[in-house]
Structures are given as structure tokens and as C-alpha cells.
Short mmCIF file of C-alpha atoms in Angstrom, two decimals:
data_model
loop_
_atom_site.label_atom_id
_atom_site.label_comp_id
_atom_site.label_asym_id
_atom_site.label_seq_id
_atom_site.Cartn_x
_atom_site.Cartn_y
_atom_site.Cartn_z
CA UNK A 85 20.83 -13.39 -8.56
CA UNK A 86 20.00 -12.36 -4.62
CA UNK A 87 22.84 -9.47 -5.23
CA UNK A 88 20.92 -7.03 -6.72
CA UNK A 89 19.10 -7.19 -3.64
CA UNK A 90 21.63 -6.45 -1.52
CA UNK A 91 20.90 -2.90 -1.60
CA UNK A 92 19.87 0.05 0.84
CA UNK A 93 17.60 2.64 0.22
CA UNK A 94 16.05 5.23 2.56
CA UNK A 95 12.40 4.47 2.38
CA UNK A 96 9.66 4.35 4.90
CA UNK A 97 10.20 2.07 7.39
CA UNK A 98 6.40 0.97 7.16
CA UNK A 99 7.19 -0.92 3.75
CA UNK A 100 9.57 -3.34 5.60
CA UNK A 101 6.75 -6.17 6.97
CA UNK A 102 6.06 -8.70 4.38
CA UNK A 103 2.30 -8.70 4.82
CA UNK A 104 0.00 -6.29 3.36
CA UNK A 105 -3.87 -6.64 2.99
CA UNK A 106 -5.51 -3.88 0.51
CA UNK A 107 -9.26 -3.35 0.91
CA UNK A 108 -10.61 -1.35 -2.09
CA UNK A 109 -13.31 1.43 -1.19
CA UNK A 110 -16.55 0.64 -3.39
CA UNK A 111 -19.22 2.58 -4.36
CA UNK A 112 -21.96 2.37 -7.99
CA UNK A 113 -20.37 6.01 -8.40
CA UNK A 114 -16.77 5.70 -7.61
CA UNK A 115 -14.99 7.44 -10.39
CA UNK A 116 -11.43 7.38 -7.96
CA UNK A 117 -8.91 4.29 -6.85
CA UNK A 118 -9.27 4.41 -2.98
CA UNK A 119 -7.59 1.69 -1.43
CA UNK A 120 -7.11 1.00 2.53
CA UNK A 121 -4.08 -0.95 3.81
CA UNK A 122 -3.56 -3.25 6.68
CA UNK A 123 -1.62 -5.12 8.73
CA UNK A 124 -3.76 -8.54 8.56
CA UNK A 125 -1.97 -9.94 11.39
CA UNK A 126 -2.98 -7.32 13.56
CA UNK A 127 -6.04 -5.93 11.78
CA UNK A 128 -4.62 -2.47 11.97
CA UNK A 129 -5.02 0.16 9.39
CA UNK A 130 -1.68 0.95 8.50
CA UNK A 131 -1.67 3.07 5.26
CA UNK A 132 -4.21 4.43 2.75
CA UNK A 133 -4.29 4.67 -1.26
CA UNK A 134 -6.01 7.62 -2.51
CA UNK A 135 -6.15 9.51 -5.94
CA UNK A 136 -6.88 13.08 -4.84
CA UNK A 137 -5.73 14.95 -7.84
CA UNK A 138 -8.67 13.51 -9.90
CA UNK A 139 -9.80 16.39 -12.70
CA UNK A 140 -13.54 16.71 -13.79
CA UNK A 141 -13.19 15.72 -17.46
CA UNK A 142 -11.31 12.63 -16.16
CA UNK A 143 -13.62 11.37 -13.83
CA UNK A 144 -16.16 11.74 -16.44
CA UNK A 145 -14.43 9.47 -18.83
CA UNK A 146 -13.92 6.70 -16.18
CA UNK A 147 -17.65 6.07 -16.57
CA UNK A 148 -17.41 4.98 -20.25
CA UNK A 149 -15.18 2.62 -22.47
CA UNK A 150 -12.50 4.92 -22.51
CA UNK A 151 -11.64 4.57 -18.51
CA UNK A 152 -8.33 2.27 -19.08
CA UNK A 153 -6.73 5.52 -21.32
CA UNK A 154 -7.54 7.83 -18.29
CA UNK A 155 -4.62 9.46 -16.18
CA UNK A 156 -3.81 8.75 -12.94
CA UNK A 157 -2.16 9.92 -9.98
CA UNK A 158 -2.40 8.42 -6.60
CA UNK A 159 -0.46 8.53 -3.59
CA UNK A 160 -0.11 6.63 -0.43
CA UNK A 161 0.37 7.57 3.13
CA UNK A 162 0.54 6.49 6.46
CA UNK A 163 -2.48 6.63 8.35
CA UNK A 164 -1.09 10.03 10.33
CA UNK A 165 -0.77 11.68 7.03
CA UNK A 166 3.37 10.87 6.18
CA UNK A 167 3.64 10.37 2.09
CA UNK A 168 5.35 6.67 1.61
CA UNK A 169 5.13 7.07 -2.15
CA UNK A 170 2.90 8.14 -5.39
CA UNK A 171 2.04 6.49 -8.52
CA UNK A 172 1.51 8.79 -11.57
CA UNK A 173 0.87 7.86 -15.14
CA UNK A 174 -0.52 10.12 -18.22
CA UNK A 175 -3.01 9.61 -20.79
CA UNK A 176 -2.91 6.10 -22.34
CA UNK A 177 -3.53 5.43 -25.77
CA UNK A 178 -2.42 1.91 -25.89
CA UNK A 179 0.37 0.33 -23.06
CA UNK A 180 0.66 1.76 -19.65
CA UNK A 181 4.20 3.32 -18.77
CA UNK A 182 3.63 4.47 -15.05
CA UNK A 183 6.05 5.88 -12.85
CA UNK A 184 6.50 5.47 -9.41
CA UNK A 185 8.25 8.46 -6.66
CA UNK A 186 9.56 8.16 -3.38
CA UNK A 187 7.88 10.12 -0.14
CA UNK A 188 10.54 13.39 -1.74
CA UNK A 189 8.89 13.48 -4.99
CA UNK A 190 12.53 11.41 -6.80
CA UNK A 191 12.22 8.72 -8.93
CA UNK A 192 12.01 5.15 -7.93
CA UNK A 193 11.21 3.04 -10.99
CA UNK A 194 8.84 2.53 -14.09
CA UNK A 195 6.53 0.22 -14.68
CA UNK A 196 6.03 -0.74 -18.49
CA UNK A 197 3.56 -2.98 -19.76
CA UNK A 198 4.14 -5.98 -22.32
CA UNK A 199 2.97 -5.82 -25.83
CA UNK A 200 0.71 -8.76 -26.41
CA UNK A 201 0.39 -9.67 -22.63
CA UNK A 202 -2.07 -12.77 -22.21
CA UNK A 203 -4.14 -12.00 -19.11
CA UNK A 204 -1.84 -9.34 -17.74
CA UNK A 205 2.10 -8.59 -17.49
CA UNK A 206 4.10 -5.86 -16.91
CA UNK A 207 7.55 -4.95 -16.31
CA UNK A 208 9.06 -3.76 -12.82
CA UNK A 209 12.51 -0.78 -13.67
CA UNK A 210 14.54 1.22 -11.54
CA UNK A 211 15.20 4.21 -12.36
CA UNK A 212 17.40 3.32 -14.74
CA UNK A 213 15.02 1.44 -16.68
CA UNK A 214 17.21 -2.00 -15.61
CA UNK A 215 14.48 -4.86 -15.38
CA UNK A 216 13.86 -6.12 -11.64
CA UNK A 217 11.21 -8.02 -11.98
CA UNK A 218 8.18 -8.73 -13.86
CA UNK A 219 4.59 -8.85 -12.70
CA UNK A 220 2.76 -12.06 -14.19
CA UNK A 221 -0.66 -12.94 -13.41
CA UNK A 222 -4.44 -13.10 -14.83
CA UNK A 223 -6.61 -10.76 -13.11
CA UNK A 224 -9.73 -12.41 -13.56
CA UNK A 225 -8.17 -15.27 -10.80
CA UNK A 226 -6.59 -12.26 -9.04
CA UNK A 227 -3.10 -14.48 -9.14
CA UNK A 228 -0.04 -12.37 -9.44
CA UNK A 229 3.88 -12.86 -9.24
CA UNK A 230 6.59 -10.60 -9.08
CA UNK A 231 9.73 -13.18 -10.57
CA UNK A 232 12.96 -13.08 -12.53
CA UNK A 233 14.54 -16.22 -13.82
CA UNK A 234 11.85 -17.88 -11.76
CA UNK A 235 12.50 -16.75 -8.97
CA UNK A 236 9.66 -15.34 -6.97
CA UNK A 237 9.88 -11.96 -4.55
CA UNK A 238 6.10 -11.33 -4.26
CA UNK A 239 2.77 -12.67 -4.88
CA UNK A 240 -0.68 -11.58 -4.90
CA UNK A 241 -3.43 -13.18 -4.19
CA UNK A 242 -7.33 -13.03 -3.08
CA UNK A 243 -6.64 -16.65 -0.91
CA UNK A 244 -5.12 -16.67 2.30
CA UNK A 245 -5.66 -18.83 5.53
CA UNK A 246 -4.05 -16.92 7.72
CA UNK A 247 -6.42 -13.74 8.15
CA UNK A 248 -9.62 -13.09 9.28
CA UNK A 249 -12.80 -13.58 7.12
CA UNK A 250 -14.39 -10.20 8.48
CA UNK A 251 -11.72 -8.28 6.51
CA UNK A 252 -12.60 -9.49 3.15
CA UNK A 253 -16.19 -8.53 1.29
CA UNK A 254 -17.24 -8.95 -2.37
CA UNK A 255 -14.87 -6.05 -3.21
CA UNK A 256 -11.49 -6.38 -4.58
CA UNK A 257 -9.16 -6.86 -2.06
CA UNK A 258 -6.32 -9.04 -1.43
CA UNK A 259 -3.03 -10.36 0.23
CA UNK A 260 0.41 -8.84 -0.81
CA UNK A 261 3.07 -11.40 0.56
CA UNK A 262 6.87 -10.08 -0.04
CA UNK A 263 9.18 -12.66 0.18
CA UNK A 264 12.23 -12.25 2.75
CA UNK A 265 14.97 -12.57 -0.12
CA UNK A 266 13.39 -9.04 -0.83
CA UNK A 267 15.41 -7.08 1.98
CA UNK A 268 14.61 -4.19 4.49
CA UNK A 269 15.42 -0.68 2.55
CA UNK A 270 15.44 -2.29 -0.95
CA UNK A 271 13.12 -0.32 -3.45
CA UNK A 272 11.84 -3.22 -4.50
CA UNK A 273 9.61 -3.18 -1.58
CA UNK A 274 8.23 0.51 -3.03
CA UNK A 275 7.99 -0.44 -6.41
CA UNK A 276 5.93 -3.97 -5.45
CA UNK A 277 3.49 -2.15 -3.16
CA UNK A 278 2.88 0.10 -5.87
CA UNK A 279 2.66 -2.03 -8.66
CA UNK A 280 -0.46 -3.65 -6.30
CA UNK A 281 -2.30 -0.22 -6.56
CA UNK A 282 -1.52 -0.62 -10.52
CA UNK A 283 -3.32 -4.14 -11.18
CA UNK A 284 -6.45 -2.47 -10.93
CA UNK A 285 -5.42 0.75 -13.00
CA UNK A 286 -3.43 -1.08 -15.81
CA UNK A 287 -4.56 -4.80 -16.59
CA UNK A 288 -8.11 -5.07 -15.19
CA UNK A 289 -10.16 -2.28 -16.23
#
């Protein structure tokens, strides 16, 4: 099972810590997904989520019922302006299919999402389109898992002991924990951290 993971890929060397805390931007207006990431052990500000690219007739239909079929495009970046990856998908009609690029634009992986999910699911691909993982969960607890055969190489969560309470507020934001069977340079590590910007995108709204 762990041999799959036993795989290097040239990414940026910020995805290789195993703690991530994303702090959504809020706003009554906010027609874009703006998320900041940090480094809850040190409380540093350590990359940023930001959809740019938005077009007017877009952001116009993320006010009404048809917001979930909207485009997006979003990249994130270190906090001195380096690209660590982006996170595209195209008008949807019914299920998400979202693709995910490295900092030079290539392909990383898909994610798809499941017919008939109950309270959210989608699927984790490389490139290929070979399953790595799945990402189960119900948004309304803000409980998610990244597992294959059971086996568990992420989780998501709004609950964790281990970080200051000044960091959290009533917006969405939340602990990323990769599990160390998940090693350095594997794109797993991209495709989790941007499946996280997707929860929001995909399942919740």
C-alpha cells in the first residue's frame, strides 16, 4: 500500500511540514476564495490562497443560487510571491472535475467528484487519472479524510488542541494535518493542500 508513496517529485519545499492552518478572508461582499495559510506552530504566515483571475459576469453569479456552477481559478503562493501551485476548474453544470498544476503550469492531478455523494466526497488522481485517495467528510461538521483501503494520509478538521485560540474566529478556517506515511516530494502533499482550498468551492456552497 505505502509504495505508491515512495515517490519523488520536485515540488516546493514549503509543502513538506505536516501542519497547515487556513484562515479564510470574510467579508458580506466577498464574491472571491481568499484564503491565508500558516504555520500554527509558529503562528507565521506562510502562504496565501487567492483567486485573482475572477471575471465580472462570474462574480456576479456567485451572489445567487447559481454560485456552486461558477468557474474557478485560484492559485497559491508563498508569502514572497513564489507560485506553489493553482487550482482551476470550468463551468459546472452538475459534478466538479477540477484540476490541479504545479508552480510550472504541468499537471499534477484531478479531482472528480462522486455521483450521489452523502455530505461530500470526491476523488484524489494523478495525472493519470489513477485513484490516490479519496476525500470523505460532511462539511457541515467540517470533518474530512483523505484514505484508501482505510488507510488515512490527511485529515481536516475545525478542532485542534494544539494551536492558539487567537488564530481561529467565526470564519471558516481549519487544521490540515498530513500524516508522515505521506513523504517529503510526494504530490500527494500538492494535491491534499489543494483539495483543502476545494472543500469550500466544490461540496459546501
Amino acid at each position: 500500500m505505502f509504495n505508491q508513496l515512495n515517490y519523488f517529485f520536485h515540488m516546493h519545499s514549503i509543502l513538506n511540514q505536516n501542519l497547515f492552518f487556513v484562515k479564510e478572508h470574510v467579508g458580506m461582499f466577498k464574491a472571491s476564495n481568499n484564503y491565508d495559510i500558516y504555520n500554527p506552530n509558529s503562528q507565521e504566515m506562510i502562504m496565501t490562497c487567492r483567486e485573482e483571475k475572477l471575471g465580472f459576469f462570474t462574480k456576479m453569479l456567485r451572489f445567487t443560487d447559481y454560485k456552486r456552477m461558477t468557474p474557478f481559478d485560484v492559485e497559491i503562493k508563498t508569502t514572497s510571491g513564489e507560485k506553489v501551485l493553482r487550482v482551476k476548474r470550468g463551468v459546472s453544470f452538475f459534478l466538479s472535475d477540477v484540476e490541479v498544476l504545479d508552480e510550472n503550469e504541468n499537471l499534477i492531478g484531478k479531482f472528480k467528484q462522486k455521483f450521489f455523494s452523502i455530505g461530500g466526497k470526491f476523488d484524489v488522481l494523478d495525472a493519470q487519472e489513477n485513484l490516490l485517495c479519496q476525500l470523505k467528510g460532511k462539511w457541515t461538521s467540517w470533518d474530512f479524510k483523505f484514505v484508501k483501503d482505510e488507510v488515512e494520509f490527511a485529515a481536516v478538521s475545525k478542532k485542534w488542541s494544539g494551536i492558539g485560540k487567537e488564530l481561529f474566529t467565526t470564519a471558516d478556517n481549519y487544521i490540515l494535518k498530513i500524516d508522515e506515511k505521506v513523504n517529503e516530494g510526494h504530490p500527494m502533499r500538492l494535491l491534499i493542500l489543494a483539495a483543502v482550498m476545494c472543500i469550500d468551492m466544490v461540496l459546501k456552497e
